Amino acid sequence: DAGVIQSPRHEVTEMGQEVTLRCKPISGHDYLFWYRQTMMRGLELLIYFNNNVPIDDSGMPEDRFSAKMPNASFSTLKIQPSEPRDSAVYFCASSLLSQPQHFGDGTRLSIL
Amino acid sequence: GDSVTQMEGPVTLSEEAFLTINCTYTATGYPSLFWYVQYPGEGLQLLLKATKADDKGSNKGFEATYRKETTSFHLEKGSVQVSDSAVYFCALQTDTGRRALTFGSGTRLQVQP
């Protein structure tokens, strides 16, 4: 079975550019999570959805970040404008209600 | 708020040595507890879990017991292999209905032949 699929795997862009990260959850999963991993702050939740509806976005750093889930099989995390401090590995995960979360391989983002 | 504390790494062991990675947590109620493993360049993989006090999670020779009285979930393995080299994360999920995981800082394990 296909796991959580994220794209791109690596992204290098200049400060001020728009960045879009993509995630395809495991088919049938009703929860989708976006996490960010940095050396300084470790793994932290940005936002999560249930049945395509955002439930908790308390971890979204500021207005430059936005996330959408237009349907059950696709989500995006957008940063506009990007800043060097946004450099991190961004993980998407999905799950069924009472089951553990399955993680994608992440997108390594570098903002120059 | 909820939090997870893990021992600092890296932990360096010789092959076949005994492994313990300490994890303690702070949370109200009865959270579920998890260990995830991250190999270089990959995402996190669930290693084991426990959902109530005194439960023991186990997988691939790793074990951890949910200790409510000490709020701990220490990871153990009797004989590590070079292939166990990775970063290990302890995490909790509260019983309040919030589905997000709260992670510890991770512990890097290096196993030498």
Short mmCIF file of C-alpha atoms in Angstrom, two decimals:
data_model
loop_
_atom_site.label_atom_id
_atom_site.label_comp_id
_atom_site.label_asym_id
_atom_site.label_seq_id
_atom_site.Cartn_x
_atom_site.Cartn_y
_atom_site.Cartn_z
CA ASP A 1 0.00 0.00 0.00
CA ALA A 2 1.18 3.50 -0.75
CA GLY A 3 2.13 5.53 2.25
CA VAL A 4 1.88 9.27 2.75
CA ILE A 5 3.38 10.96 -0.28
CA GLN A 6 4.99 14.38 -0.05
CA SER A 7 6.40 16.57 -2.77
CA PRO A 8 8.85 17.95 -3.46
CA ARG A 9 11.45 16.07 -1.40
CA HIS A 10 13.80 19.04 -1.51
CA GLU A 11 13.15 22.69 -2.21
CA VAL A 12 15.70 25.47 -2.38
CA THR A 13 14.46 28.97 -3.04
CA GLU A 14 15.29 32.56 -2.37
CA MET A 15 13.86 34.67 0.36
CA GLY A 16 10.60 36.33 -0.59
CA GLN A 17 9.48 33.59 -2.96
CA GLU A 18 6.28 31.61 -2.52
CA VAL A 19 6.72 27.99 -1.52
CA THR A 20 4.07 25.28 -1.84
CA LEU A 21 4.44 21.90 -0.21
CA ARG A 22 2.13 19.05 -1.14
CA CYS A 23 0.82 15.98 0.60
CA LYS A 24 -1.25 12.98 -0.42
CA PRO A 25 -2.50 11.09 2.65
CA ILE A 26 -3.13 7.38 2.85
CA SER A 27 -6.42 6.55 1.21
CA GLY A 28 -9.26 6.35 3.71
CA HIS A 29 -7.50 8.27 6.46
CA ASP A 30 -9.63 11.06 7.90
CA TYR A 31 -6.95 13.01 9.77
CA LEU A 32 -4.09 14.92 8.18
CA PHE A 33 -1.28 16.65 10.06
CA TRP A 34 1.50 19.05 9.14
CA TYR A 35 4.59 19.09 11.36
CA ARG A 36 7.83 21.03 11.15
CA GLN A 37 11.21 19.75 12.32
CA THR A 38 14.09 22.06 13.17
CA MET A 39 17.23 21.65 15.23
CA MET A 40 16.17 24.40 17.61
CA ARG A 41 12.54 23.50 18.19
CA GLY A 42 12.38 19.81 17.31
CA LEU A 43 9.14 18.43 15.91
CA GLU A 44 6.14 20.69 16.30
CA LEU A 45 2.60 20.63 15.00
CA LEU A 46 1.62 23.33 12.55
CA ILE A 47 -1.98 22.37 11.76
CA TYR A 48 -4.26 19.39 11.46
CA PHE A 49 -7.44 18.56 9.58
CA ASN A 50 -10.29 16.17 10.17
CA ASN A 51 -12.43 15.27 7.17
CA ASN A 52 -10.78 18.15 5.25
CA VAL A 53 -11.72 20.72 7.92
CA PRO A 54 -8.95 22.51 9.85
CA ILE A 55 -9.29 21.62 13.54
CA ASP A 56 -6.21 23.09 15.20
CA ASP A 57 -3.98 25.68 13.55
CA SER A 58 -2.44 27.00 16.76
CA GLY A 59 1.02 25.99 15.58
CA MET A 60 0.97 28.01 12.36
CA PRO A 61 3.74 30.58 12.90
CA GLU A 62 2.12 33.62 11.34
CA ASP A 63 0.05 34.88 8.46
CA ARG A 64 2.74 33.97 5.97
CA PHE A 65 1.75 30.33 6.43
CA SER A 66 -1.48 28.85 5.11
CA ALA A 67 -2.74 25.30 4.65
CA LYS A 68 -5.61 23.89 2.69
CA MET A 69 -7.22 20.52 2.16
CA PRO A 70 -9.55 20.82 -0.83
CA ASN A 71 -10.38 17.11 -0.81
CA ALA A 72 -9.64 13.92 1.09
CA SER A 73 -6.62 13.03 -1.01
CA PHE A 74 -4.66 16.28 -1.15
CA SER A 75 -3.33 19.02 1.08
CA THR A 76 -1.00 21.97 0.59
CA LEU A 77 1.09 24.07 2.93
CA LYS A 78 2.02 27.45 1.50
CA ILE A 79 4.54 30.00 2.69
CA GLN A 80 4.37 33.48 1.21
CA PRO A 81 6.68 35.30 1.43
CA SER A 82 9.32 32.82 2.56
CA GLU A 83 12.11 33.76 5.00
CA PRO A 84 15.40 32.02 5.90
CA ARG A 85 14.01 31.09 9.33
CA ASP A 86 11.41 28.93 7.57
CA SER A 87 14.17 26.52 6.56
CA ALA A 88 13.24 23.14 8.06
CA VAL A 89 11.96 19.68 7.23
CA TYR A 90 8.19 19.68 6.86
CA PHE A 91 6.35 16.42 7.48
CA CYS A 92 2.85 15.42 6.58
CA ALA A 93 1.14 12.58 8.46
CA SER A 94 -2.26 10.93 8.25
CA SER A 95 -4.30 8.61 10.41
CA LEU A 96 -7.64 7.07 11.13
CA LEU A 97 -9.41 8.26 14.28
CA SER A 98 -7.92 5.95 16.89
CA GLN A 99 -4.88 4.70 15.00
CA PRO A 100 -1.26 5.91 15.07
CA GLN A 101 -0.11 8.51 12.59
CA HIS A 102 1.78 7.53 9.43
CA PHE A 103 4.41 9.98 8.26
CA GLY A 104 5.66 10.90 4.83
CA ASP A 105 9.36 11.22 4.07
CA GLY A 106 9.23 14.99 4.45
CA THR A 107 10.17 18.02 2.39
CA ARG A 108 13.53 19.57 3.18
CA LEU A 109 13.11 23.30 2.62
CA SER A 110 16.01 25.72 2.37
CA ILE A 111 15.37 29.44 2.05
CA LEU A 112 18.43 31.39 0.97
CA GLY B 1 0.78 22.14 28.95
CA ASP B 2 1.71 18.70 27.72
CA SER B 3 5.37 17.90 27.32
CA VAL B 4 7.78 15.03 26.74
CA THR B 5 11.36 14.91 28.00
CA GLN B 6 13.95 12.56 26.56
CA MET B 7 17.53 11.90 27.51
CA GLU B 8 20.13 13.84 25.59
CA GLY B 9 22.05 12.09 22.87
CA PRO B 10 23.91 10.84 21.12
CA VAL B 11 23.94 7.45 22.74
CA THR B 12 26.85 5.39 21.45
CA LEU B 13 26.85 1.64 22.03
CA SER B 14 28.67 -1.40 20.76
CA GLU B 15 26.74 -4.05 18.90
CA GLU B 16 24.86 -6.45 21.21
CA ALA B 17 24.87 -3.96 24.09
CA PHE B 18 21.74 -3.24 26.15
CA LEU B 19 19.85 -0.07 25.28
CA THR B 20 17.78 2.22 27.46
CA ILE B 21 16.47 5.58 26.30
CA ASN B 22 14.63 7.45 29.02
CA CYS B 23 11.36 9.25 28.40
CA THR B 24 9.14 11.05 30.88
CA TYR B 25 6.00 13.02 30.20
CA THR B 26 3.71 15.66 31.64
CA ALA B 27 0.06 15.48 30.72
CA THR B 28 -3.34 15.51 32.32
CA GLY B 29 -5.49 12.42 32.20
CA TYR B 30 -4.36 9.26 30.50
CA PRO B 31 -2.44 9.96 27.30
CA SER B 32 -1.40 7.36 24.76
CA LEU B 33 2.36 6.99 24.44
CA PHE B 34 4.46 6.21 21.40
CA TRP B 35 8.00 5.61 20.25
CA TYR B 36 8.84 6.60 16.69
CA VAL B 37 12.12 5.97 14.86
CA GLN B 38 13.63 8.13 12.14
CA TYR B 39 16.32 6.80 9.83
CA PRO B 40 18.45 9.29 7.87
CA GLY B 41 16.52 11.05 5.12
CA GLU B 42 13.26 9.36 6.01
CA GLY B 43 10.08 10.16 7.86
CA LEU B 44 9.10 8.87 11.26
CA GLN B 45 8.02 5.27 11.61
CA LEU B 46 5.95 3.99 14.49
CA LEU B 47 8.03 1.62 16.58
CA LEU B 48 5.62 0.80 19.40
CA LYS B 49 2.78 2.23 21.45
CA ALA B 50 0.89 1.86 24.70
CA THR B 51 -2.53 3.28 25.43
CA LYS B 52 -3.04 2.69 29.15
CA ALA B 53 -1.12 2.31 32.37
CA ASP B 54 1.01 -0.85 32.72
CA ASP B 55 0.66 -1.66 29.01
CA LYS B 56 3.86 -2.88 27.40
CA GLY B 57 4.45 -2.01 23.78
CA SER B 58 6.91 -4.17 21.84
CA ASN B 59 8.23 -4.48 18.31
CA LYS B 60 11.45 -5.72 16.67
CA GLY B 61 13.00 -6.49 20.05
CA PHE B 62 12.23 -3.06 21.49
CA GLU B 63 10.00 -2.70 24.51
CA ALA B 64 8.53 0.11 26.60
CA THR B 65 6.15 -0.01 29.57
CA TYR B 66 3.66 2.74 30.36
CA ARG B 67 4.34 3.70 33.99
CA LYS B 68 1.67 6.05 35.29
CA GLU B 69 3.18 6.35 38.76
CA THR B 70 6.48 7.64 37.38
CA THR B 71 5.03 9.20 34.20
CA SER B 72 7.62 7.32 32.17
CA PHE B 73 7.85 5.28 28.99
CA HIS B 74 11.46 4.20 28.71
CA LEU B 75 12.59 2.39 25.57
CA GLU B 76 14.70 -0.77 25.97
CA LYS B 77 16.32 -3.37 23.78
CA GLY B 78 18.39 -6.28 25.01
CA SER B 79 20.87 -6.46 22.15
CA VAL B 80 21.26 -3.62 19.67
CA GLN B 81 22.45 -3.97 16.09
CA VAL B 82 24.22 -1.55 13.78
CA SER B 83 20.96 -1.30 11.83
CA ASP B 84 19.26 0.20 14.92
CA SER B 85 21.28 3.40 14.47
CA ALA B 86 18.69 6.14 14.10
CA VAL B 87 16.94 8.93 15.99
CA TYR B 88 14.25 7.82 18.43
CA PHE B 89 11.34 10.05 19.42
CA CYS B 90 9.03 9.60 22.37
CA ALA B 91 5.58 11.14 21.88
CA LEU B 92 2.22 11.45 23.57
CA GLN B 93 -1.34 11.98 22.43
CA THR B 94 -3.74 13.29 25.03
CA ASP B 95 -7.12 11.78 25.83
CA THR B 96 -8.84 15.14 25.46
CA GLY B 97 -9.76 14.52 21.84
CA ARG B 98 -6.87 16.55 20.43
CA ARG B 99 -5.25 14.26 17.89
CA ALA B 100 -1.88 15.95 17.46
CA LEU B 101 1.26 14.34 18.86
CA THR B 102 3.58 16.09 21.30
CA PHE B 103 7.15 14.95 20.71
CA GLY B 104 10.29 14.81 22.77
CA SER B 105 13.47 16.26 21.35
CA GLY B 106 14.70 12.94 19.99
CA THR B 107 17.68 10.79 20.96
CA ARG B 108 20.27 9.79 18.39
CA LEU B 109 21.53 6.23 18.77
CA GLN B 110 24.81 5.19 17.18
CA VAL B 111 25.70 1.49 17.26
CA GLN B 112 29.26 0.56 16.44
CA PRO B 113 30.27 -2.85 15.07
#
